[in-house]
Amino acid sequence: MELKGKVALITGAAAGIGLAYSEELLKQGAKVSLCDIDSEIGEQVSDDLGAKYGRKNVLFCQCDVTDYPQYEEAFEMTMKVFNRLDIVINNAGVMNDRFWELEVDVNLNGVIRGTLLAYRFMGKDRGGQGGTIVNTASTAFARPQVSTPIYTATNYAVVGLTRAYGVSYLYQSLESKIVTTHSHRSVHFLL
Ligand SMILES: NC(=O)C1=CN([C@@H]2O[C@H](COP(=O)(O)OP(=O)(O)OC[C@H]3O[C@@H](n4cnc5c(N)ncnc54)[C@H](O)[C@@H]3O)[C@@H](O)[C@H]2O)C=CC1
Ligand SMILES: CCCCCC(=O)/C=C/[C@H]1[C@H](O)CC(=O)[C@@H]1CCCCCCC(=O)O
């Protein structure tokens, strides 16, 4: 995919894998809309990346993916600032089975919200120009993490969701891909 000039919205972009996605996209000439619940770190990261890659290429939207109106506003702001949207990366996630309802709301429901919003803003049958959805999931879907069964379940669900939408959405020229990562060795592959 040619990334120069494309616009990507990334959740969980203030740290870790989401930040790595964002910087790599900027290196490839894309513009990024950084979405994260943490506005303090998010603004700082946005400033740092803007100073390095051009302030007009970076936007930060404070966004909690468990809050649909906030998430929708992040898409609207992204379209307002960049006038297009080509890639949505549903990356925000948490891993703590003690707070399993939040874990499900972020890791699974957040990906569902992001996928539906991506379809609404990019789908050709909705006036968009098509695009790509990338969902980050853990290899825990393939090798269950016995210490975190609910986290494991959310990743199983994200892979299944992506595969299902990936087929149905192809007809709206909206690709759906899954990037799974294994621990910090960051083994990435697209299914
Ligand atoms: N780090 C790892 O070894 C692995 C991570 N993953 C997955 O990769 C994704 C990113 O993980 P990491 O970068 O390691 O995590 P991280 O904890 O470094 O970063 C997660 C980011 O998401 C943000 N976030 C948390 N809840 C949010 C919410 N409700 N709304 C918006 N943003 C929120 C946090 O503020 C943070 O900036 C997660 O989905 C995780 O399950 C999968 C396999 C391995
Ligand atoms: C979600 C944000 C916090 C960081 C998530 C994270 O670090 C996940 C790490 C695991 C990944 O999903 C696959 C792995 O192998 C990583 C480490 C898993 C540690 C627990 C494994 C022990 C077990 O199998 O129960």
Short mmCIF file of N, CA and C in Angstrom, two decimals, residues 22 34 50 66 99 142 188 190:
data_model
loop_
_atom_site.label_atom_id
_atom_site.label_comp_id
_atom_site.label_asym_id
_atom_site.label_seq_id
_atom_site.Cartn_x
_atom_site.Cartn_y
_atom_site.Cartn_z
N SER A 22 2.39 4.64 14.64
CA SER A 22 2.23 6.04 14.25
C SER A 22 3.51 6.61 13.67
N LEU A 34 -3.70 10.62 16.23
CA LEU A 34 -3.37 9.83 17.41
C LEU A 34 -4.54 9.89 18.38
N GLY A 50 5.19 15.80 15.91
CA GLY A 50 4.98 16.96 15.04
C GLY A 50 6.27 17.71 14.78
N THR A 66 -14.03 3.21 24.85
CA THR A 66 -15.25 2.66 25.46
C THR A 66 -16.38 3.68 25.42
N PHE A 99 -10.02 -6.77 36.08
CA PHE A 99 -11.01 -5.77 35.65
C PHE A 99 -11.54 -6.21 34.28
N ALA A 142 -3.98 -17.81 19.56
CA ALA A 142 -3.48 -19.11 19.03
C ALA A 142 -2.87 -19.95 20.15
N HIS A 188 5.01 -9.86 13.93
CA HIS A 188 3.77 -9.37 13.31
C HIS A 188 3.47 -10.20 12.08
N LEU A 190 0.17 -10.64 9.06
CA LEU A 190 -1.19 -10.31 8.64
C LEU A 190 -1.90 -11.60 8.27
#
